[in-house]
Tab-separated table of C-alpha atoms and ligand atoms in Angstrom:
chain	number	residue	atom	x	y	z
A	241	MET	CA	145.793	216.668	53.249
A	242	ALA	CA	149.279	215.154	53.307
A	243	ASN	CA	152.360	216.780	51.752
A	244	THR	CA	151.732	216.030	48.105
A	245	ILE	CA	153.839	216.273	44.993
A	246	LEU	CA	151.660	216.823	41.954
A	247	ILE	CA	153.251	216.091	38.580
A	248	GLY	CA	152.152	215.789	34.976
A	249	ALA	CA	152.252	212.165	33.820
A	250	GLN	CA	152.389	212.928	30.090
A	251	TRP	CA	153.871	215.767	27.993
A	252	GLY	CA	152.586	218.746	29.993
A	253	ASP	CA	149.231	220.569	29.935
A	254	GLU	CA	147.515	217.675	31.694
A	255	GLY	CA	145.310	220.087	33.647
A	256	LYS	CA	147.668	220.460	36.617
A	257	GLY	CA	146.541	224.045	37.238
A	258	LYS	CA	142.923	223.019	37.616
A	259	ILE	CA	143.732	220.120	39.951
A	260	ILE	CA	146.115	222.269	42.030
A	261	ASP	CA	143.385	224.880	42.394
A	262	VAL	CA	140.958	222.222	43.627
A	263	LEU	CA	143.478	220.635	46.026
A	264	THR	CA	144.652	223.991	47.389
A	265	ALA	CA	141.420	224.163	49.367
A	266	ARG	CA	142.957	221.527	51.650
A	267	ALA	CA	146.615	222.672	51.625
A	268	ASP	CA	148.395	225.513	53.437
A	269	ILE	CA	151.239	226.182	51.024
A	270	VAL	CA	151.608	225.710	47.271
A	271	VAL	CA	155.156	225.653	45.927
A	272	ARG	CA	156.669	225.595	42.442
A	273	SER	CA	159.991	223.758	42.265
A	274	GLN	CA	161.119	223.869	38.633
A	275	GLY	CA	160.515	225.322	35.217
A	276	GLY	CA	159.814	228.972	34.540
A	277	ASN	CA	157.305	230.944	32.545
A	278	ASN	CA	157.344	228.249	29.890
A	279	ALA	CA	154.524	226.824	32.035
A	280	GLY	CA	150.943	227.894	31.496
A	281	HIS	CA	148.507	226.627	34.115
A	282	THR	CA	144.871	227.445	33.554
A	283	VAL	CA	142.412	227.919	36.378
A	284	ILE	CA	138.806	228.819	35.751
A	285	GLU	CA	137.000	230.209	38.708
A	286	ARG	CA	133.396	231.348	38.434
A	287	GLY	CA	133.750	231.732	34.700
A	288	LYS	CA	136.888	233.895	34.990
A	289	LYS	CA	140.005	232.502	33.331
A	290	TYR	CA	143.447	232.856	34.922
A	291	ILE	CA	146.648	231.607	33.309
A	292	LEU	CA	149.520	231.206	35.760
A	293	HIS	CA	153.080	231.045	34.454
A	294	LEU	CA	155.421	231.555	37.412
A	295	ILE	CA	153.050	232.092	40.294
A	296	PRO	CA	151.656	228.913	41.863
A	297	SER	CA	148.048	228.180	40.955
A	298	GLY	CA	147.165	228.305	44.667
A	299	ILE	CA	147.249	232.109	44.529
A	300	LEU	CA	143.553	232.294	43.693
A	301	ARG	CA	142.562	230.966	47.097
A	302	ARG	CA	142.656	233.485	49.930
A	303	GLY	CA	144.803	232.684	52.939
A	304	LYS	CA	147.108	230.247	51.143
A	305	MET	CA	150.829	230.806	50.891
A	306	CYS	CA	152.481	230.530	47.481
A	307	VAL	CA	156.186	229.918	47.070
A	308	ILE	CA	158.447	230.102	44.028
A	309	GLY	CA	161.191	227.664	45.014
A	310	ASN	CA	164.932	227.670	44.393
A	311	GLY	CA	164.633	225.318	41.396
A	312	VAL	CA	162.494	227.706	39.354
A	313	VAL	CA	164.089	230.021	36.770
A	314	VAL	CA	162.537	233.457	37.105
A	315	ASP	CA	162.249	236.192	34.530
A	316	PRO	CA	161.741	239.080	36.983
A	317	VAL	CA	160.180	241.399	34.405
A	318	ALA	CA	157.691	238.680	33.368
A	319	LEU	CA	156.947	237.922	37.019
A	320	VAL	CA	156.166	241.572	37.786
A	321	GLY	CA	153.898	241.575	34.719
A	322	GLU	CA	152.142	238.467	35.983
A	323	ILE	CA	151.642	239.924	39.468
A	324	GLU	CA	150.253	243.146	38.030
A	325	GLY	CA	147.993	241.244	35.625
A	326	LEU	CA	146.553	239.160	38.443
A	327	ARG	CA	146.038	242.215	40.641
A	328	LYS	CA	144.041	243.796	37.807
A	329	LEU	CA	141.821	240.721	37.858
A	330	GLY	CA	141.226	241.288	41.565
A	331	VAL	CA	143.684	238.714	42.957
A	332	LYS	CA	145.334	239.815	46.181
A	333	ILE	CA	149.123	239.426	46.145
A	334	ASP	CA	151.161	240.790	49.016
A	335	LYS	CA	151.943	238.628	52.022
A	336	ASN	CA	150.881	235.427	50.270
A	337	LEU	CA	153.839	235.125	47.889
A	338	LEU	CA	157.484	234.256	48.532
A	339	ILE	CA	160.322	233.947	46.027
A	340	SER	CA	163.510	232.018	46.699
A	341	ASP	CA	166.659	234.128	46.838
A	342	CYS	CA	168.450	231.179	45.171
A	343	ALA	CA	166.185	231.048	42.113
A	344	HIS	CA	168.144	231.701	38.925
A	345	LEU	CA	167.235	234.604	36.681
A	346	VAL	CA	166.205	234.406	33.068
A	347	LEU	CA	167.787	237.280	31.158
A	348	PRO	CA	167.141	238.682	27.665
A	349	TYR	CA	170.268	236.971	26.301
A	350	HIS	CA	168.790	233.615	27.362
A	351	ARG	CA	165.713	234.321	25.278
A	352	ALA	CA	167.836	235.513	22.344
A	353	LEU	CA	170.014	232.377	22.530
A	354	ASP	CA	166.939	230.149	22.816
A	355	GLU	CA	165.630	231.689	19.619
A	356	GLN	CA	168.977	231.460	17.792
A	357	ARG	CA	169.517	227.820	18.728
A	358	GLU	CA	166.054	226.935	17.505
A	359	LEU	CA	166.599	228.815	14.242
A	360	ARG	CA	169.885	227.055	13.660
A	361	LYS	CA	168.425	223.631	14.267
A	362	GLY	CA	165.997	224.165	11.410
A	363	ARG	CA	163.787	221.104	11.048
A	364	ALA	CA	165.432	219.463	14.068
A	365	LYS	CA	164.196	222.269	16.350
A	366	ILE	CA	162.726	221.404	19.771
A	367	GLY	CA	159.803	223.766	19.440
A	368	THR	CA	160.588	225.558	22.683
A	369	THR	CA	158.398	228.247	24.203
A	370	LYS	CA	161.266	230.715	23.486
A	371	ARG	CA	161.218	231.868	27.086
A	372	GLY	CA	164.984	231.334	27.478
A	373	ILE	CA	164.545	228.304	29.722
A	374	GLY	CA	167.272	226.064	28.226
A	375	PRO	CA	170.000	228.735	28.218
A	376	ALA	CA	169.047	229.877	31.766
A	377	TYR	CA	169.347	226.336	33.172
A	378	GLY	CA	172.512	225.999	31.057
A	379	ASP	CA	174.053	228.956	32.902
A	380	LYS	CA	172.934	227.459	36.210
A	381	ALA	CA	174.673	224.148	35.454
A	382	ALA	CA	177.746	225.963	34.139
A	383	ARG	CA	177.826	227.962	37.384
A	384	THR	CA	177.681	231.242	35.516
A	385	GLY	CA	174.077	232.224	36.274
A	386	LEU	CA	172.725	235.255	38.103
A	387	ARG	CA	170.304	234.656	40.943
A	388	MET	CA	167.559	236.475	42.798
A	389	CYS	CA	170.024	237.256	45.619
A	390	ASP	CA	172.238	239.045	43.064
A	391	LEU	CA	169.293	241.113	41.897
A	392	MET	CA	168.661	242.152	45.506
A	393	GLN	CA	172.104	243.829	45.534
A	394	PRO	CA	171.799	246.425	42.747
A	395	ARG	CA	175.431	247.486	42.479
A	396	LEU	CA	176.739	243.930	42.450
A	397	PHE	CA	174.000	242.904	40.028
A	398	SER	CA	174.828	245.660	37.542
A	399	LYS	CA	178.479	244.700	37.567
A	400	LYS	CA	177.767	241.012	37.010
A	401	LEU	CA	175.151	241.809	34.383
A	402	GLN	CA	177.571	243.963	32.437
A	403	ALA	CA	180.100	241.131	32.247
A	404	LYS	CA	177.415	238.617	31.281
A	405	ILE	CA	176.021	240.867	28.549
A	406	ARG	CA	179.487	241.473	27.148
A	407	GLU	CA	180.145	237.720	26.995
A	408	ASN	CA	176.756	236.871	25.496
A	409	ASN	CA	176.800	239.743	23.005
A	410	ALA	CA	179.984	238.305	21.523
A	411	ILE	CA	178.107	235.046	20.949
A	412	LEU	CA	174.977	236.773	19.641
A	413	ARG	CA	177.011	238.881	17.202
A	414	ALA	CA	178.828	235.804	15.944
A	415	LEU	CA	175.421	234.230	15.304
A	416	GLY	CA	174.304	237.311	13.407
A	417	ALA	CA	171.749	238.262	16.067
A	418	LYS	CA	171.006	241.647	17.589
A	419	PRO	CA	173.146	242.370	20.674
A	420	ILE	CA	171.546	243.164	24.035
A	421	ASN	CA	171.571	246.744	25.339
A	422	TYR	CA	173.055	246.755	28.827
A	423	ASP	CA	171.498	250.049	30.019
A	424	GLU	CA	167.992	249.040	29.016
A	425	VAL	CA	168.217	245.616	30.632
A	426	ASN	CA	169.884	246.942	33.752
A	427	ASP	CA	167.153	249.558	34.260
A	428	ALA	CA	164.308	247.118	33.600
A	429	TYR	CA	165.722	244.424	35.865
A	430	LEU	CA	166.561	246.769	38.742
A	431	ALA	CA	163.054	248.218	38.551
A	432	ALA	CA	161.554	244.710	38.603
A	433	GLY	CA	163.919	243.722	41.429
A	434	ALA	CA	162.719	246.663	43.534
A	435	LYS	CA	159.107	245.524	43.054
A	436	LEU	CA	159.939	241.918	43.924
A	437	ARG	CA	162.092	242.716	46.969
A	438	PRO	CA	159.287	242.319	49.544
A	439	PHE	CA	158.740	238.727	48.394
A	440	VAL	CA	162.346	237.517	48.219
A	441	THR	CA	163.624	235.366	51.054
A	442	ASN	CA	165.261	232.057	51.962
A	443	THR	CA	162.246	229.894	51.126
A	444	VAL	CA	163.980	226.708	52.327
A	445	VAL	CA	163.925	228.025	55.883
A	446	TYR	CA	160.328	229.179	55.453
A	447	LEU	CA	159.212	225.741	54.258
A	448	HIS	CA	161.054	223.883	57.031
A	449	ARG	CA	159.510	226.090	59.708
A	450	ALA	CA	156.123	225.514	58.158
A	451	LEU	CA	156.696	221.746	58.257
A	452	GLN	CA	157.600	222.006	61.941
A	453	ARG	CA	154.203	223.625	62.466
A	454	ASP	CA	152.527	220.759	60.572
A	455	LYS	CA	151.538	222.936	57.636
A	456	GLU	CA	150.622	220.969	54.546
A	457	ILE	CA	152.492	221.542	51.334
A	458	LEU	CA	151.336	220.991	47.789
A	459	PHE	CA	154.160	220.859	45.242
A	460	GLU	CA	152.981	222.155	41.874
A	461	GLY	CA	154.805	220.415	39.072
A	462	ALA	CA	155.246	222.192	35.764
A	463	GLN	CA	155.605	220.534	32.358
A	464	GLY	CA	155.281	216.746	32.408
A	465	THR	CA	157.199	213.508	32.872
A	466	PHE	CA	158.207	213.129	29.218
A	467	LEU	CA	159.610	216.664	29.145
A	468	ASP	CA	161.986	215.815	32.027
A	469	ILE	CA	165.644	216.516	31.211
A	470	ASP	CA	166.664	213.029	32.460
A	471	HIS	CA	163.622	210.845	31.910
A	472	GLY	CA	161.873	212.538	29.020
A	473	THR	CA	162.099	212.133	25.265
A	474	TYR	CA	165.545	213.726	25.057
A	475	PRO	CA	166.478	216.005	23.335
A	476	TYR	CA	162.824	217.045	22.857
A	477	VAL	CA	162.444	218.000	26.499
A	478	THR	CA	162.643	221.020	28.742
A	479	SER	CA	165.726	221.713	30.870
A	480	SER	CA	164.536	220.818	34.370
A	481	ASN	CA	163.524	217.734	36.358
A	482	THR	CA	159.785	217.748	35.951
A	483	THR	CA	159.406	214.402	37.742
A	484	ALA	CA	158.746	213.933	41.458
A	485	GLY	CA	162.418	214.040	42.516
A	486	GLY	CA	162.687	217.589	41.211
A	487	ALA	CA	160.186	218.744	43.830
A	488	CYS	CA	162.697	218.021	46.616
A	489	THR	CA	165.812	219.506	45.019
A	490	GLY	CA	163.798	222.440	43.743
A	491	THR	CA	162.461	223.423	47.168
A	492	GLY	CA	164.897	222.016	49.731
A	493	VAL	CA	162.183	219.864	51.313
A	494	PRO	CA	163.681	216.436	52.090
A	495	PRO	CA	162.156	213.315	50.461
A	496	HIS	CA	161.006	211.773	53.742
A	497	ARG	CA	158.693	214.756	54.340
A	498	VAL	CA	156.708	213.914	51.232
A	499	ASP	CA	153.648	211.774	51.889
A	500	ARG	CA	152.305	211.091	48.450
A	501	VAL	CA	152.648	211.711	44.753
A	502	MET	CA	149.712	212.538	42.584
A	503	GLY	CA	149.949	212.120	38.824
A	504	VAL	CA	147.712	214.171	36.569
A	505	MET	CA	146.920	212.811	33.125
A	506	LYS	CA	144.431	213.597	30.423
A	507	ALA	CA	142.015	210.910	29.273
A	508	TYR	CA	143.866	211.193	25.943
A	509	THR	CA	147.324	212.547	25.043
A	510	THR	CA	148.568	215.934	23.893
A	511	ARG	CA	151.951	217.431	23.177
A	512	VAL	CA	153.033	220.898	22.096
A	513	GLY	CA	156.398	221.255	20.372
A	514	GLU	CA	158.435	218.703	18.442
A	515	GLY	CA	159.431	215.140	19.275
A	516	ALA	CA	157.799	211.740	19.089
A	517	LEU	CA	154.168	211.251	20.045
A	518	PRO	CA	153.465	207.601	19.262
A	519	THR	CA	149.666	207.760	19.568
A	520	GLU	CA	149.242	211.003	17.606
A	521	ASP	CA	146.022	210.983	15.609
A	522	ARG	CA	144.832	213.656	13.201
A	523	GLN	CA	141.146	212.883	13.713
A	524	VAL	CA	141.409	213.239	17.491
A	525	ALA	CA	143.251	216.551	17.018
A	526	LYS	CA	140.699	217.815	14.491
A	527	ARG	CA	137.783	217.005	16.783
A	528	LEU	CA	139.328	218.656	19.870
A	529	HIS	CA	140.467	221.724	17.926
A	530	GLU	CA	137.000	222.121	16.423
A	531	LEU	CA	135.670	222.257	19.977
A	532	GLY	CA	138.136	225.118	20.593
A	533	ARG	CA	140.225	222.939	22.874
A	534	GLU	CA	143.921	222.102	23.070
A	535	PHE	CA	145.569	225.372	22.231
A	536	GLY	CA	148.683	226.207	24.284
A	537	ALA	CA	148.172	228.374	27.388
A	538	THR	CA	151.603	230.018	26.986
A	539	THR	CA	152.202	230.286	23.244
A	540	GLY	CA	148.728	229.697	21.796
A	541	ARG	CA	150.113	226.931	19.538
A	542	ALA	CA	147.704	224.152	18.569
A	543	ARG	CA	148.578	221.088	20.638
A	544	ARG	CA	149.185	217.794	18.897
A	545	CYS	CA	146.648	215.224	20.084
A	546	GLY	CA	146.306	211.464	20.195
A	547	TRP	CA	144.946	208.456	22.014
A	548	PHE	CA	145.741	207.603	25.622
A	549	ASP	CA	149.201	206.058	25.837
A	550	ALA	CA	149.437	203.597	28.710
A	551	VAL	CA	153.041	202.673	27.859
A	552	ALA	CA	153.949	206.252	28.658
A	553	THR	CA	151.788	206.673	31.770
A	554	ARG	CA	152.930	203.318	33.233
A	555	TYR	CA	156.518	204.517	32.894
A	556	ALA	CA	155.510	207.820	34.497
A	557	ALA	CA	153.935	205.937	37.420
A	558	MET	CA	157.238	204.133	37.919
A	559	ILE	CA	159.549	207.165	37.785
A	560	ASN	CA	157.372	209.379	39.924
A	561	GLY	CA	156.068	206.732	42.298
A	562	ILE	CA	152.523	207.848	41.581
A	563	ASP	CA	150.156	206.906	44.423
A	564	ASP	CA	147.052	208.670	43.168
A	565	LEU	CA	145.798	209.568	39.744
A	566	ALA	CA	143.751	212.529	38.615
A	567	ILE	CA	142.291	211.976	35.151
A	568	THR	CA	141.285	215.210	33.438
A	569	ASN	CA	139.397	216.142	30.296
A	570	LEU	CA	137.304	212.996	30.318
A	571	ASP	CA	134.590	215.121	28.661
A	572	GLY	CA	136.912	215.544	25.664
A	573	LEU	CA	135.992	211.996	24.649
A	574	ASP	CA	132.252	212.394	25.213
A	575	ASP	CA	131.279	211.936	21.583
A	576	VAL	CA	134.176	209.785	20.402
A	577	ASP	CA	133.415	206.207	19.391
A	578	PRO	CA	135.351	203.954	19.296
A	579	ILE	CA	138.085	205.088	21.699
A	580	LYS	CA	141.554	203.614	21.358
A	581	VAL	CA	144.057	203.007	24.142
A	582	CYS	CA	147.689	202.179	23.453
A	583	VAL	CA	148.743	199.204	25.600
A	584	ALA	CA	152.167	198.449	24.066
A	585	TYR	CA	154.435	199.517	21.208
A	586	ARG	CA	155.792	197.526	18.320
A	587	LEU	CA	159.396	198.300	17.409
A	588	ASN	CA	161.211	196.398	14.650
A	589	GLY	CA	158.591	193.657	14.811
A	590	LYS	CA	158.895	193.195	18.588
A	591	ARG	CA	156.288	194.078	21.199
A	592	ILE	CA	157.703	196.360	23.913
A	593	ASP	CA	156.038	197.806	26.986
A	594	VAL	CA	158.473	200.525	28.022
A	595	PRO	CA	159.303	203.541	25.873
A	596	PRO	CA	162.748	203.283	24.236
A	597	SER	CA	165.290	205.880	25.427
A	598	ASP	CA	166.386	206.864	21.939
A	599	ALA	CA	164.336	209.589	20.226
A	600	LEU	CA	164.516	207.977	16.789
A	601	GLN	CA	163.471	204.577	18.111
A	602	LEU	CA	160.511	206.165	19.882
A	603	GLU	CA	159.637	207.872	16.613
A	604	ASN	CA	159.572	204.428	14.988
A	605	CYS	CA	157.335	202.834	17.604
A	606	GLU	CA	153.959	201.734	16.365
A	607	PRO	CA	151.212	201.730	18.978
A	608	ILE	CA	149.315	198.521	19.711
A	609	TYR	CA	145.756	199.502	20.555
A	610	GLU	CA	142.813	198.039	22.344
A	611	GLU	CA	139.453	199.502	21.439
A	612	HIS	CA	136.675	200.673	23.731
A	613	ARG	CA	133.129	201.600	22.862
A	614	GLY	CA	132.448	205.289	23.435
A	615	TRP	CA	129.712	206.451	25.857
A	616	LYS	CA	128.361	209.154	23.510
A	617	LYS	CA	126.872	211.194	26.336
A	618	SER	CA	127.901	214.366	28.099
A	619	THR	CA	129.855	213.778	31.318
A	620	GLU	CA	130.182	217.491	32.121
A	621	ARG	CA	127.535	217.514	34.819
A	622	ALA	CA	128.538	214.325	36.585
A	623	ALA	CA	129.225	215.151	40.241
A	624	LYS	CA	129.787	211.578	41.380
A	625	PHE	CA	131.421	208.522	39.909
A	626	SER	CA	128.038	206.814	39.773
A	627	HIS	CA	126.696	209.659	37.585
A	628	LEU	CA	129.128	208.771	34.796
A	629	PRO	CA	127.887	206.552	31.966
A	630	PRO	CA	128.955	202.909	32.563
A	631	ARG	CA	131.323	202.948	29.567
A	632	ALA	CA	133.029	206.100	30.855
A	633	ARG	CA	133.473	204.405	34.247
A	634	ALA	CA	134.938	201.345	32.587
A	635	TYR	CA	137.272	203.529	30.520
A	636	VAL	CA	138.762	205.483	33.458
A	637	LYS	CA	139.104	202.268	35.458
A	638	ARG	CA	140.919	200.635	32.576
A	639	ILE	CA	143.391	203.477	31.986
A	640	SER	CA	144.123	203.688	35.741
A	641	GLU	CA	144.676	199.935	35.859
A	642	LEU	CA	147.012	200.084	32.856
A	643	THR	CA	148.904	202.980	34.458
A	644	GLY	CA	149.149	201.095	37.715
A	645	ALA	CA	147.949	203.631	40.266
A	646	ARG	CA	144.841	204.355	42.328
A	647	LEU	CA	142.236	206.553	40.683
A	648	SER	CA	141.298	209.357	43.036
A	649	MET	CA	140.011	212.282	40.971
A	650	ILE	CA	138.230	212.705	37.657
A	651	SER	CA	137.792	216.051	35.989
A	652	VAL	CA	134.915	216.520	33.560
A	653	GLY	CA	135.283	220.217	32.803
A	654	PRO	CA	137.576	223.164	33.491
A	655	GLU	CA	135.574	224.561	36.452
A	656	ARG	CA	136.300	223.717	40.099
A	657	ALA	CA	132.940	222.100	40.540
A	658	GLN	CA	133.435	219.764	37.583
A	659	THR	CA	135.521	217.426	39.698
A	660	ILE	CA	134.684	213.947	40.950
A	661	PHE	CA	136.460	212.598	44.044
A	662	LEU	CA	136.663	208.861	44.554
B	212	GDP	P1	148.453	222.545	32.852
B	212	GDP	O1	149.594	223.190	32.158
B	212	GDP	O2	148.726	221.117	33.186
B	212	GDP	O3	147.972	223.324	34.033
B	212	GDP	O4	147.258	222.518	31.792
B	212	GDP	P2	146.806	223.743	30.840
B	212	GDP	O5	146.099	224.755	31.648
B	212	GDP	O6	147.929	224.198	30.003
B	212	GDP	O7	145.830	222.983	29.851
B	212	GDP	C1	144.735	222.275	30.320
B	212	GDP	C2	143.480	222.843	29.657
B	212	GDP	O8	142.414	221.982	29.934
B	212	GDP	C3	143.066	224.190	30.226
B	212	GDP	O9	142.439	224.911	29.201
B	212	GDP	C4	142.064	223.823	31.312
B	212	GDP	O10	141.137	224.856	31.588
B	212	GDP	C5	141.403	222.653	30.682
B	212	GDP	N1	140.865	221.625	31.570
B	212	GDP	C6	141.413	221.074	32.676
B	212	GDP	N2	140.651	220.035	33.093
B	212	GDP	C7	139.626	219.945	32.227
B	212	GDP	C8	138.522	219.055	32.085
B	212	GDP	O11	138.359	218.108	32.833
B	212	GDP	N3	137.694	219.284	31.023
B	212	GDP	C9	137.850	220.318	30.165
B	212	GDP	N4	136.948	220.471	29.192
B	212	GDP	N5	138.879	221.152	30.259
B	212	GDP	C10	139.762	220.963	31.258
B	213	IMO	P1	152.924	223.219	31.566
B	213	IMO	O1	153.488	223.463	32.929
B	213	IMO	C1	153.582	221.679	27.568
B	213	IMO	C2	157.591	222.108	25.890
B	213	IMO	C3	157.794	223.038	24.723
B	213	IMO	C4	158.905	222.301	24.009
B	213	IMO	C5	159.754	221.780	25.149
B	213	IMO	C6	160.934	222.665	25.515
B	213	IMO	O2	151.939	224.241	31.133
B	213	IMO	O3	152.442	221.817	31.419
B	213	IMO	P2	161.138	224.997	26.775
B	213	IMO	O4	160.547	226.324	26.448
B	213	IMO	O5	160.787	224.484	28.116
B	213	IMO	O6	162.616	224.962	26.523
B	213	IMO	O7	160.501	224.004	25.678
B	213	IMO	O8	158.893	221.690	26.273
B	213	IMO	N1	156.966	222.726	27.088
B	213	IMO	C7	155.715	222.480	27.488
B	213	IMO	N2	154.746	221.742	26.907
B	213	IMO	N3	153.367	222.259	28.770
B	213	IMO	C8	154.331	222.977	29.372
B	213	IMO	O9	154.192	223.468	30.607
B	213	IMO	C9	155.564	223.145	28.712
B	213	IMO	N4	156.711	223.795	29.000
B	213	IMO	C10	157.558	223.504	28.017
B	213	IMO	O10	156.629	223.131	23.939
B	213	IMO	O11	158.388	221.188	23.328
B	214	MG	MG1	150.010	224.244	30.415
């Protein structure tokens, strides 16, 4: 397999974890480049469910190296919890995990500020995961963040932490929020740091040496294209570059070492949190929720659902340079008839085929649909493209054509085996 960047082509939760797990079989290294434990990537292996937040989804395959790159924001206490949780489930984690010494830390005041900002926004809230992601990336951009390499130097870390807590407590008090206790945080973070020490290194050097030895890298995107800080539905976005470019800055692997970009998209659309979702449809949501599907892997919130939005995915194909498409959750439409696909938007009486940059304008876009007849048959056992009902084949071909990229994988269930390669 070539060095591949895998990104979400919609609003996150496209099934990236499942596709990464499948593709890891052919890769040597899986690396996360952005986001933090706001991500929730589900992998189901032999009926056992794993939800990965900070650790790359490749961890479930023996003999594969997993790297948390410099662009990720790491809550060390949450990461230790995740490692211990996976170990309890029988996953081996020792020499197969590396953490960048440049990765920024998420601290309790980031989470407290995240919560306060959301509270203060009232109805205009973003609907964040409250994991402190925005404030942590804010500190990074302001050049006031603490990094993994600080945590590896306990005395220096404690000193910096004390100053940061003093500064942030002044803000929290002014907002009427509970201040952070330095001693408690210092103890918890130093204890987590000691547990993480064996994994912390300069991952840029590791990755470059691996490339020299022709090792193949799979870049695991978190969130999705429309949650990108630059290209997403600002301000209803996350605080990192979730699009393909972020994979290079977030790992230190140069662009010319990337061979292809794979976009993962659901056969319909979902979004969790606030912000426009032009094709949102209550009936689609009701049906999927009744099947017990589309509840957030990180926060458990019910995801908003709607029809496939080709205006969005075509834009995603452009920004990310998607070569190959993986369409997931095709089985979610098994008993839906008719099935709608959004091919353009109408805004102020005009037909447009790219999403407007302004949040309010996007909110006012009316989808223009084409209708497809449903296949009304289970696709869950299809192992080959030819096993799919003809209408399901026509549907995936059509949404790939509208997106403008080659269809190379179809997922018809959460298990590894429920994957069709083309
Ligand atoms: P990610 O964040 O992109 O990794 O996606 P999530 O794990 O948050 O959400 C995707 C959900 O869909 C998870 O519950 C997966 O187990 C599930 N899933 C992935 N692919 C398929 C599929 O083809 N069919 C079904 N039924 N479920 C799928
Ligand atoms: P994966 O990797 C879906 C959403 C939140 C909110 C916005 C900002 O599992 O696809 P944040 O906590 O990042 O400041 O929240 O982004 N969000 C996600 N939605 N999947 C995710 O990750 C998400 N990570 C963040 O719901 O709307
Ligand atoms: Mg998810």
